[in-house]
XYZ file of C-alpha atoms in Angstrom:
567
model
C -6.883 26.962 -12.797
C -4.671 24.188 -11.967
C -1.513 25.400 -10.271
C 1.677 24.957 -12.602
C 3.270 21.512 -12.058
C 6.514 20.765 -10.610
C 8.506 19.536 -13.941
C 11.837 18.347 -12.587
C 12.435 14.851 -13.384
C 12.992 11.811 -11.399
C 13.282 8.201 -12.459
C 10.838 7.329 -9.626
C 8.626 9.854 -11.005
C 8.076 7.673 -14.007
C 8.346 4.185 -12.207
C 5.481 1.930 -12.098
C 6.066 0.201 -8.761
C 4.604 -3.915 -8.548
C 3.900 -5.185 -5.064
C 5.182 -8.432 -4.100
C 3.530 -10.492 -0.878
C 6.227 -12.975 -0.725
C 3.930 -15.509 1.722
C 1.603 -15.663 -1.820
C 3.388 -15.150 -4.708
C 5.386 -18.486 -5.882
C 5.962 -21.282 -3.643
C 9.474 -23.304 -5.181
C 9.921 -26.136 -2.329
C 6.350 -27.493 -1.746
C 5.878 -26.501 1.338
C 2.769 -23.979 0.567
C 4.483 -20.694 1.297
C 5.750 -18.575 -1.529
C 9.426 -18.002 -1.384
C 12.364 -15.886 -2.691
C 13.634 -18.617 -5.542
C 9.841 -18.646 -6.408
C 9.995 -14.463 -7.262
C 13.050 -15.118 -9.365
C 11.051 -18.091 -11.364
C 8.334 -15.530 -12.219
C 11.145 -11.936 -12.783
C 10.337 -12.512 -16.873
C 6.630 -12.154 -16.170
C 7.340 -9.193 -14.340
C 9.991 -7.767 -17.163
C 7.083 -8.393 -19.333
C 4.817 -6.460 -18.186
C 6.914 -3.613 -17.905
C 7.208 -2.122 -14.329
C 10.807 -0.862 -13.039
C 10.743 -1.374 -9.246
C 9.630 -4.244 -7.357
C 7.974 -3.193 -3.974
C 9.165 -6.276 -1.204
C 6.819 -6.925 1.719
C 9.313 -8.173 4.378
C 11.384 -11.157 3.722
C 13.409 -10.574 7.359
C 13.906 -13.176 9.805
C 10.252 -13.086 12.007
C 8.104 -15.350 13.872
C 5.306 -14.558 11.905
C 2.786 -13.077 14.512
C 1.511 -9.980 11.389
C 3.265 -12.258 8.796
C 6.317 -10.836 8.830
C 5.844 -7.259 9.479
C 7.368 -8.305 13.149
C 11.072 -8.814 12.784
C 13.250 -10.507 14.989
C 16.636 -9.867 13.213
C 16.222 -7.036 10.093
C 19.813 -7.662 8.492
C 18.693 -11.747 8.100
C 16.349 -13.451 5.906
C 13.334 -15.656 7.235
C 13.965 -19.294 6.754
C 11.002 -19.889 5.151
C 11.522 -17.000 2.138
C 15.171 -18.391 1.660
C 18.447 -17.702 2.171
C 20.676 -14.475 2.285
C 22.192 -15.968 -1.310
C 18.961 -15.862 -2.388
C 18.214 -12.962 -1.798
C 21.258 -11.714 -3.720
C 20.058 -13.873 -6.516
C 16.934 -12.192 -6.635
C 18.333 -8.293 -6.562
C 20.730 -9.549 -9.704
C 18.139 -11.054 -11.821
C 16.275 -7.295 -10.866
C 18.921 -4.989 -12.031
C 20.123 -7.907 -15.379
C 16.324 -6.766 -16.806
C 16.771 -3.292 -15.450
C 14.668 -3.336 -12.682
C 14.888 -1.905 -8.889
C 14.086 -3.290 -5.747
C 12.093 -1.722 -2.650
C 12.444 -3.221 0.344
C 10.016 -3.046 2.800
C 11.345 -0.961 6.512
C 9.410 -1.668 9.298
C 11.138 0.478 12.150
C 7.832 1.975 14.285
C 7.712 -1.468 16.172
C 10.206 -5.010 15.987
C 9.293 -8.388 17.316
C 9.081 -9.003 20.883
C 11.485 -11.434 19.884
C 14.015 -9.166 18.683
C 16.976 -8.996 20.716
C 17.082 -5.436 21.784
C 13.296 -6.335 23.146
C 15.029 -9.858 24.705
C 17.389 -7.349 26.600
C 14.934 -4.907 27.033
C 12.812 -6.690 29.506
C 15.436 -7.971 31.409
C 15.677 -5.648 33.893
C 14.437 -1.591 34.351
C 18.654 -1.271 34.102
C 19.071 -3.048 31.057
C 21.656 -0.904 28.194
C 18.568 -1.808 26.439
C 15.809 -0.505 28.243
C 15.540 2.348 27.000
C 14.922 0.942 22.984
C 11.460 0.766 23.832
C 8.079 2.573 25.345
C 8.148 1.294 29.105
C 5.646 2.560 32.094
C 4.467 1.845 35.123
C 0.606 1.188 35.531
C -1.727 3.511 37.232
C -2.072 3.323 40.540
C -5.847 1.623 40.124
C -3.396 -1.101 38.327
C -4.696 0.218 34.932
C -2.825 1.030 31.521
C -0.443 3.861 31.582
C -3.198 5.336 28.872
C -6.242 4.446 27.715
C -5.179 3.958 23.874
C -6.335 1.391 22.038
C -4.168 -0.789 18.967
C -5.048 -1.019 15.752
C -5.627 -4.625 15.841
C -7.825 -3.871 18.529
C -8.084 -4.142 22.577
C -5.141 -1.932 24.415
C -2.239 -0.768 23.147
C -0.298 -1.710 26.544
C 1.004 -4.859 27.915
C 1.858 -5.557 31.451
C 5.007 -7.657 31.942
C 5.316 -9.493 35.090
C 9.318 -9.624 34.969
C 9.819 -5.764 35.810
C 6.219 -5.356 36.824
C 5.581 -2.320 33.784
C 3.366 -2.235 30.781
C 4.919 -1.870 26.958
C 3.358 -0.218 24.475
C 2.167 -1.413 21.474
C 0.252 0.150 18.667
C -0.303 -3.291 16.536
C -0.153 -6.519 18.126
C 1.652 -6.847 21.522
C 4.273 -9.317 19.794
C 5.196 -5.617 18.296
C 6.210 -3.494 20.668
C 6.985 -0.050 19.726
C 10.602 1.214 19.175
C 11.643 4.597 21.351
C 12.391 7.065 18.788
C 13.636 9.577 21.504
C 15.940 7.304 21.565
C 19.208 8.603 19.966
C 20.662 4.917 19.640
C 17.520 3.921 18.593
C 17.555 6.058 15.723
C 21.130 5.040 14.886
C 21.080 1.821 14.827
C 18.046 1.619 12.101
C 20.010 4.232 10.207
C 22.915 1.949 10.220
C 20.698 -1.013 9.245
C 19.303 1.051 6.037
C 23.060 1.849 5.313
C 23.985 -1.853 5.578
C 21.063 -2.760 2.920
C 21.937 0.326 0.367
C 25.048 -0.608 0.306
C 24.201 -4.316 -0.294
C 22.248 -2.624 -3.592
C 18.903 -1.831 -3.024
C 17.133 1.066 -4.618
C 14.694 2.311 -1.786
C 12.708 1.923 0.904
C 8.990 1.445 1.496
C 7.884 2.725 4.994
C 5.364 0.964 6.857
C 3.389 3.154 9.250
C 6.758 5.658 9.451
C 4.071 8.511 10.261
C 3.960 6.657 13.927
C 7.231 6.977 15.209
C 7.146 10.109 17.078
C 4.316 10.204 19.868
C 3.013 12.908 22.162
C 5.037 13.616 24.961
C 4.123 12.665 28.233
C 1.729 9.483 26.139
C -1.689 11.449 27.346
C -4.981 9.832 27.541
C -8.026 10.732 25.223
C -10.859 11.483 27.496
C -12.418 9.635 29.966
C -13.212 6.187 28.459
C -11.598 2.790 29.458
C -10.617 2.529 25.955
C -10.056 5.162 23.376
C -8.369 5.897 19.748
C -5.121 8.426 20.988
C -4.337 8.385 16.976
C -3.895 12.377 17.813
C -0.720 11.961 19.742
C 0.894 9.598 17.623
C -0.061 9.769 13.471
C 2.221 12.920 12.490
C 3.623 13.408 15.914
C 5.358 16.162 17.197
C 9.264 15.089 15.724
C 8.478 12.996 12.831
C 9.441 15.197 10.513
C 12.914 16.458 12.506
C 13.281 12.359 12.396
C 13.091 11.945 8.869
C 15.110 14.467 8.088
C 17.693 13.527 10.302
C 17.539 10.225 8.341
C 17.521 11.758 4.936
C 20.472 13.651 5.867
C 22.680 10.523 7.247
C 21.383 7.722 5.240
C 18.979 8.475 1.979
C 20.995 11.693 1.057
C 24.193 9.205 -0.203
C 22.100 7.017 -2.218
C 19.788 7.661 -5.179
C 16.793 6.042 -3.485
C 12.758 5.700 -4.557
C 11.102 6.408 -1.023
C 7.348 6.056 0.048
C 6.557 6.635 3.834
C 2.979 4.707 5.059
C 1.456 7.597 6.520
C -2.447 6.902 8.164
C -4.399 9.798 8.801
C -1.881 12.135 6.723
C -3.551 15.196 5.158
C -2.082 16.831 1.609
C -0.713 19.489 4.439
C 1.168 16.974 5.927
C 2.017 14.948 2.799
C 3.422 18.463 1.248
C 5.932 18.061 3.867
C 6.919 14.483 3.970
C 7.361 14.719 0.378
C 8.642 18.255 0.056
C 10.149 18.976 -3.459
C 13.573 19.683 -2.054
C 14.170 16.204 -1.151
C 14.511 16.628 2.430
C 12.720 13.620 3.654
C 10.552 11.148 1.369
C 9.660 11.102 -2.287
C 5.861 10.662 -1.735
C 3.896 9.143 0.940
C 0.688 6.689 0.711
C -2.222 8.516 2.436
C -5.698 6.334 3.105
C -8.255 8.946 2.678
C -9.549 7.213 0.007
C -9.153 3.833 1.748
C -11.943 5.245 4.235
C -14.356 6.199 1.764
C -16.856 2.623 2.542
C -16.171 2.955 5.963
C -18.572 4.483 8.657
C -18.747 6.300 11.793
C -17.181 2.593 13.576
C -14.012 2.434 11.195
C -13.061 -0.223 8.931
C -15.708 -2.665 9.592
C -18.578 -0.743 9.912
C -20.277 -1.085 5.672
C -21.304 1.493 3.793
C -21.500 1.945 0.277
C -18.694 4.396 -1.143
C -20.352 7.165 -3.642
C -18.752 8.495 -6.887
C -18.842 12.497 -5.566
C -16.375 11.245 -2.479
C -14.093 9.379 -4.504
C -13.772 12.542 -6.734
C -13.459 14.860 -3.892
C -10.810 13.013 -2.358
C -8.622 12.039 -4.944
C -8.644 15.402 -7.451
C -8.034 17.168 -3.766
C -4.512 15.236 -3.435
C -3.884 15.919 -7.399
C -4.683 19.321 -7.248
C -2.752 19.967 -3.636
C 0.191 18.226 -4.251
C 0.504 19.199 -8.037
C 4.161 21.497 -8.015
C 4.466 20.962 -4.671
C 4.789 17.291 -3.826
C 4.121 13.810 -5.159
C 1.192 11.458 -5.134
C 1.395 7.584 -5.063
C -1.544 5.955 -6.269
C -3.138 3.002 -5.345
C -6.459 1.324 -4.920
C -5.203 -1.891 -2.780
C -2.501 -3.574 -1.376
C -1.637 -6.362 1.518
C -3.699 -4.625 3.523
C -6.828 -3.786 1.230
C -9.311 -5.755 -0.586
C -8.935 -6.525 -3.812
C -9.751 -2.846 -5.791
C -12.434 -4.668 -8.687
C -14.318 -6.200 -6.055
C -14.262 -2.894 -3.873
C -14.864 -0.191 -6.866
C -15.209 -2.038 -10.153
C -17.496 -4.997 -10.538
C -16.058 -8.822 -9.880
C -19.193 -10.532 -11.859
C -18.390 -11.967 -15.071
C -20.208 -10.150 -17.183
C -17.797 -6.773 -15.822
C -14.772 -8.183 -14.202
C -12.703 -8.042 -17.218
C -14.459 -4.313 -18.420
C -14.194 -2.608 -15.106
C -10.500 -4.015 -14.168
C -9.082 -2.126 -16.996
C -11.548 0.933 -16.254
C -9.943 1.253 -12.045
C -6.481 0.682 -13.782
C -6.925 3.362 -16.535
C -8.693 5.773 -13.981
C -5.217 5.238 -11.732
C -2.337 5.533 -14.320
C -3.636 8.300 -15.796
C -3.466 10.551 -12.769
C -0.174 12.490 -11.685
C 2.056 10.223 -9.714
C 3.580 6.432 -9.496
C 1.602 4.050 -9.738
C 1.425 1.038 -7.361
C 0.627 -2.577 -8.956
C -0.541 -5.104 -6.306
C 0.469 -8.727 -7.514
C -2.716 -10.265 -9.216
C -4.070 -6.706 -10.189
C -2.615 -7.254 -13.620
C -5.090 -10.234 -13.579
C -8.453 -8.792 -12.130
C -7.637 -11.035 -9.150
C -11.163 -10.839 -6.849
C -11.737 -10.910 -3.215
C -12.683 -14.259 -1.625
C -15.509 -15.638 0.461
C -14.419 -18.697 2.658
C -16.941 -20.624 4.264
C -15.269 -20.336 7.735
C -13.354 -18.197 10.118
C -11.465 -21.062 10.481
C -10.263 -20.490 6.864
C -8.871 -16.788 7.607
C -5.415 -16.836 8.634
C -4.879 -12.888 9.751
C -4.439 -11.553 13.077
C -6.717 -8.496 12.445
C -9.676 -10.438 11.530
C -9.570 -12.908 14.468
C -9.085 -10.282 17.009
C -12.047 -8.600 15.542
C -14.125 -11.035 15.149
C -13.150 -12.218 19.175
C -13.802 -8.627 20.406
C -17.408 -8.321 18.257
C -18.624 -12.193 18.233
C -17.456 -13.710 21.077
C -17.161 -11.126 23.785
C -19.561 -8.337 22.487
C -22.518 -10.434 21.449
C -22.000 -9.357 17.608
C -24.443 -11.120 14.734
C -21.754 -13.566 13.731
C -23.430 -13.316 10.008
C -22.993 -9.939 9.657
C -19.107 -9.985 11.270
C -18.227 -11.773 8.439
C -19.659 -9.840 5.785
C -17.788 -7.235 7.089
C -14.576 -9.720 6.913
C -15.867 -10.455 3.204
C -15.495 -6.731 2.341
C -12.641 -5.728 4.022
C -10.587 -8.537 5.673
C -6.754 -8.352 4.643
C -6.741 -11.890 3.401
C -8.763 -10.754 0.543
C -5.218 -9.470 -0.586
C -3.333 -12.721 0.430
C -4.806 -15.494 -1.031
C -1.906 -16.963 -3.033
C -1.497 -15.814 -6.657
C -3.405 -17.542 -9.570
C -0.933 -18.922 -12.058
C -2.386 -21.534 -14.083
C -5.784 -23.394 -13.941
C -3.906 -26.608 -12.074
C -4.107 -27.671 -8.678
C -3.265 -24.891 -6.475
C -3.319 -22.393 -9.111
C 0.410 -23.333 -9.917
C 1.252 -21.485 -6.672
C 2.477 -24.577 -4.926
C 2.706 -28.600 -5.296
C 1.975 -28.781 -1.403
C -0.618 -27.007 1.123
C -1.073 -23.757 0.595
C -0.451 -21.859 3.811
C -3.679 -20.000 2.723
C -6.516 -21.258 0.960
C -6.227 -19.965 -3.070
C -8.912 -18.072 -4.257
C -11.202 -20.953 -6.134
C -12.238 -18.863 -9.091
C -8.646 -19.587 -10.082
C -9.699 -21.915 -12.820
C -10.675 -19.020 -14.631
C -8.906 -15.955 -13.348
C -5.122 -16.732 -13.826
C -2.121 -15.781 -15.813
C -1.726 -18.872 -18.225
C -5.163 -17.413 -19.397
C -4.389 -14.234 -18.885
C -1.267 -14.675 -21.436
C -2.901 -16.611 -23.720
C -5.720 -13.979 -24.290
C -4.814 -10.624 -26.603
C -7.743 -8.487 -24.941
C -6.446 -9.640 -21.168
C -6.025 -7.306 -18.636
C -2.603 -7.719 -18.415
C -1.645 -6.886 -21.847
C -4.014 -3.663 -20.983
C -2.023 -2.691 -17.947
C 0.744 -3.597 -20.418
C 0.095 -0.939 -22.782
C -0.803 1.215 -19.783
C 2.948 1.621 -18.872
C 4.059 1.714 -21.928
C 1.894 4.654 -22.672
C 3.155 6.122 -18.987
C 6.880 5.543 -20.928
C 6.211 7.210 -24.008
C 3.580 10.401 -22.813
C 5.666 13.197 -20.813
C 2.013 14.206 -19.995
C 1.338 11.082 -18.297
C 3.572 11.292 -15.664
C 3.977 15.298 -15.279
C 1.130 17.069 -16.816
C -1.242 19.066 -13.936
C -4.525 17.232 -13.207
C -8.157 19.508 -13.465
C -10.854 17.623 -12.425
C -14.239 18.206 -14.841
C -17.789 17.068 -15.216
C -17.655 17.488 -11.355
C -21.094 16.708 -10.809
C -21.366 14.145 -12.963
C -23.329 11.148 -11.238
C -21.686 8.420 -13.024
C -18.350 9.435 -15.032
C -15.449 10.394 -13.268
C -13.277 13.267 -15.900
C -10.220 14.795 -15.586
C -7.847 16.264 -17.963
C -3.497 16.572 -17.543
C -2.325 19.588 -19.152
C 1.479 19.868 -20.281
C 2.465 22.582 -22.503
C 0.594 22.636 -25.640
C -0.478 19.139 -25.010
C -3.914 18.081 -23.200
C -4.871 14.465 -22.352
C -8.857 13.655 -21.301
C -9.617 11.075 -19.701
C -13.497 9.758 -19.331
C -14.348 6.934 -16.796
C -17.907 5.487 -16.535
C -17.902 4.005 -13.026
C -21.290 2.773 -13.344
C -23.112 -0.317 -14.868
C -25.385 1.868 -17.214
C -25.071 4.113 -20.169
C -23.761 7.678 -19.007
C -23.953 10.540 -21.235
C -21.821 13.681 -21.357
C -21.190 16.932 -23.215
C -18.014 18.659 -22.809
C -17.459 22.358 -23.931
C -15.115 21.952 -27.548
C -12.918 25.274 -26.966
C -10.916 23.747 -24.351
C -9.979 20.212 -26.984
C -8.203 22.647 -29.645
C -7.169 20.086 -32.331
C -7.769 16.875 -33.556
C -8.184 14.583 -30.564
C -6.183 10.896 -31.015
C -7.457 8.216 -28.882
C -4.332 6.779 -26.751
C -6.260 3.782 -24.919
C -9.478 2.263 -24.101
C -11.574 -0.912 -23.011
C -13.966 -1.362 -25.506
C -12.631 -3.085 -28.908
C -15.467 -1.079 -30.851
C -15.049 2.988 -30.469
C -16.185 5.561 -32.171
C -13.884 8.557 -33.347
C -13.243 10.729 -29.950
C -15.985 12.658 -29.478
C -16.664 16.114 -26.718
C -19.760 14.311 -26.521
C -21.579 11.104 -26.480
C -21.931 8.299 -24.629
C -19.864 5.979 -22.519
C -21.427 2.570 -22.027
C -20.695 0.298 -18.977
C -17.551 0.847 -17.251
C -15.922 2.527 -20.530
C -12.728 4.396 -20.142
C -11.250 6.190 -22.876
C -8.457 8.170 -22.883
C -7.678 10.963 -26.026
C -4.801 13.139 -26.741
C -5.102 16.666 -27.924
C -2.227 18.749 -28.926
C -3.050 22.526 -29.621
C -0.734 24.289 -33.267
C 2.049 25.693 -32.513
């Protein structure tokens, strides 16, 4: 039986949340990189549609090395996004239509042009020093550890001017901040005051499950090179951090907050998201991000099956359910695009399975996460060239397989078709004109060129579009208590092809029936446990029979009926 669900409401409970990559949303200058006065432009589309909260990737002042997510100055915006006044502009025309805005707070790591990391590697003396992981190399001249970054080679970099390495767990223009650090910790609390005050609504954490690390930075056996995730996802103080910030910053404000957390378990979510508010309102875990990836990581292909999606995702309903609070989300900035990676991007499916991933998501207990161009069936992209790929990740992949491991190059980049990040990034398809409408110069990355049919003049202009679906997907969210807090029970577990689940909230039950597959899928579901007369909330088929316990759900169906039981 599912346990009895936490019923205590919160306006970010029933949020829908739409990601914004400012670099490829609206370009208003010409000069091919979406900008700040460009969001405002589009805030009617976004009213329209219905979400409440805006989710900001950064807009602070950066030299761009991870497109933005290194900042040089965090109370500042970067040139190219705009101005401060801007800015302002942009969180009025947000709360005139009612809306919120999440900013994004990237406090694990800062730019190496930052100017506590300026000071920092001045001298081993510097007031600054100290804001930052510094050692001295092994006596064989080595690393301090053998850890490895996520955008691959060592996490450590040697600098000549105080002869000790830094450590770095993305690129080593990001060196990581020294949480031990009691000024550390102050001065980003004092940052996320500054901003709350200035009126935003929340926070969006990015990799906040990082800051604490082992202590004493151990190796992982005896390799050159290895992954030390153990001593520094979920580390030893994270959660005495967070709650020290809760406590002096998030506490005073009524605040939506989502903490990136890889490699977080539902143990560990349960406690970053505890119900008494101590630290974060939910967390984004990845298990379900891993589920096409093999024993090598993220670039090592393999198909993703129906029984592990089900596993993994009724696990974090059924875990969390009373306990905590799920976000869900099948991509963002840093996934592919989620109908190219679970649905089906041809034409004859696109449109069919789009609406079946979103359905499948909003359904579920938790807030949902829009990525910009999700509304739109927006597709991953194949460009002819690495040239052509602008991200970081890729090229220092592609370097580390291709050019100094010997790698097929062929099959590199079918791994970069899959997975690359600038599946995500390719700038947002407006109209069918030049550039997709997205800019009247360059665009800093190429635009996706099946814009001429997958855009949002179309998509407007077109009653059965996915947007009006996702459309009537929050407004169902706004109108069914069951939506957002009813308990989840996973059913037809075994089912090869349809992923079903039921929300129960008092005498109400809602089933949901998802055919994942290209084919016909039957099913038979037992009729005692539908009392009443079921009344079909949503589907994407035009041409439905009345709800049925059994039947048959063609390609990519979802349907979703509500049964209420007498009195």
């Amino acid at each position: 039986m599912p346990i009895m669900t936490d019923i205590r409401k919160s306006w970010w409970k029933e949020s829908v949340v739409y990601q914004i990559y400012p670099r490829s949303f609206q370009d208003s200058n010409g000069d091919g990189i979406g900008d700040i006065p460009g969001i405002i432009s589009r805030l009617d589309y976004l009213h329209n549609l219905g979400v409440d909260v805006i989710w900001l990737s950064p807009v602070y002042r950066s030299p761009n090395d991870d497109n933005g997510y290194d900042i040089s100055d965090y109370q500042a915006i970067m040139d190219e996004f705009g101005t401060m006044e801007d800015w302002e502009a942009l969180l009025k025309g947000l709360h005139d239509r009612g809306m919120k805005l999440m900013m994004d707070l990237v406090v694990n790591h800062t730019s190496d042009e930052h100017a506590w990391f300026v000071e920092s590697r001045k001298s081993k003396d510097n007031a600054y020093r100290d804001y930052y992981i510094w050692r001295p190399g092994k006596d064989d001249g080595r690393e301090p550890n053998n850890w490895v970054s996520f955008f691959s080679g060592s996490a450590w970099q040697y600098d000549e001017a105080t002869d000790e390495y830094f450590l770095h767990l993305f690129s080593k223009k990001q060196p990581d901040l020294n949480w031990e650090n009691p000024k550390v910790r102050q001065e980003v609390y004092d940052m996320m005051t500054w901003w709350l005050e200035k009126g935003v609504d929340g926070f969006r954490m990015d990799v906040i499950n990082l800051i604490s690390k082992t202590e004493g930075l151990p190796s992982v056996g005896n390799d050159r090179y290895a992954w030390g995730g153990d001593h520094f996802m979920n580390g030893p103080k994270v959660h005495e951090y967070l709650r020290e910030m809760n406590e002096r910053v998030l506490s005073k404000f009524d605040t939506i907050t989502v903490g990136e957390a890889p490699g977080a378990s539902p143990e560990e979510a349960i406690r970053y998201a505890n119900l008494d508010g101590s630290e974060l309102n939910m967390v984004f875990q990845f298990e379900h991000m891993d589920l096409d990836s093999g024993a090598g990581g993220k670039w090592d292909l393999r198909p993703w099956r129906l029984a592990d999606l089900k596993a993994t995702m009724s696990k974090w309903q059924t875990e969390l359910d009373g306990r905590a609070w799920n976000s869900l989300y099948l991509n963002n900035h840093d996934q592919p695009r989620m109908v190219s990676r679970f649905g089906n991007d041809t034409a004859a499916y696109r449109v069919l399975s789009a609406k079946m991933l979103g359905t499948f998501l909003h359904m579920m207990q938790g807030t949902p996460y829009i990525y910009q161009g999700e509304e739109l069936g927006m597709t991953n992209v194949r460009f002819a060239s690495l040239a052509d790929y602008n991200d970081l990740e890729i090229h220092n992949m592609y370097r580390e397989r291709v050019t100094e491991g010997g790698a097929d190059p062929a099959m590199v980049m079918e791994s970069i078709y899959v997975k690359g990040r600038d599946n995500a990034r390719t700038p947002m398809q407006w109209d069918d004109g030049e550039n997709a409408g997205f800019t009247t110069g360059r665009p800093w990355l190429q635009v996706n060129p099946n814009y001429t049919a997958i855009n949002a003049k179309a998509a407007l202009a077109d009653p059965d579009s996915i947007y009006y679906y996702y459309q009537e997907l929050i407004r169902l969210r706004k109108s069914h208590d069951i939506i957002v807090y009813g308990s989840f029970e996973l059913i037809l577990a075994d089912h090869e092809q349809i992923y079903a689940y039921t929300r129960k909230l008092g005498n109400e039950r809602l089933l949901v029936l998802i055919n994942f597959t290209e084919r016909d899928a039957s099913y038979e579901l037992e009729a005692s446990a539908f009392p009443g007369q079921g009344t079909r909330l949503i589907g994407n088929y035009e041409t439905v029979a009345e709800p049925a316990l059994s039947g048959v759900l063609r390609p990519y169906e979802a349907q979703v009926i509500l049964y209420r039981a007498e009195d």
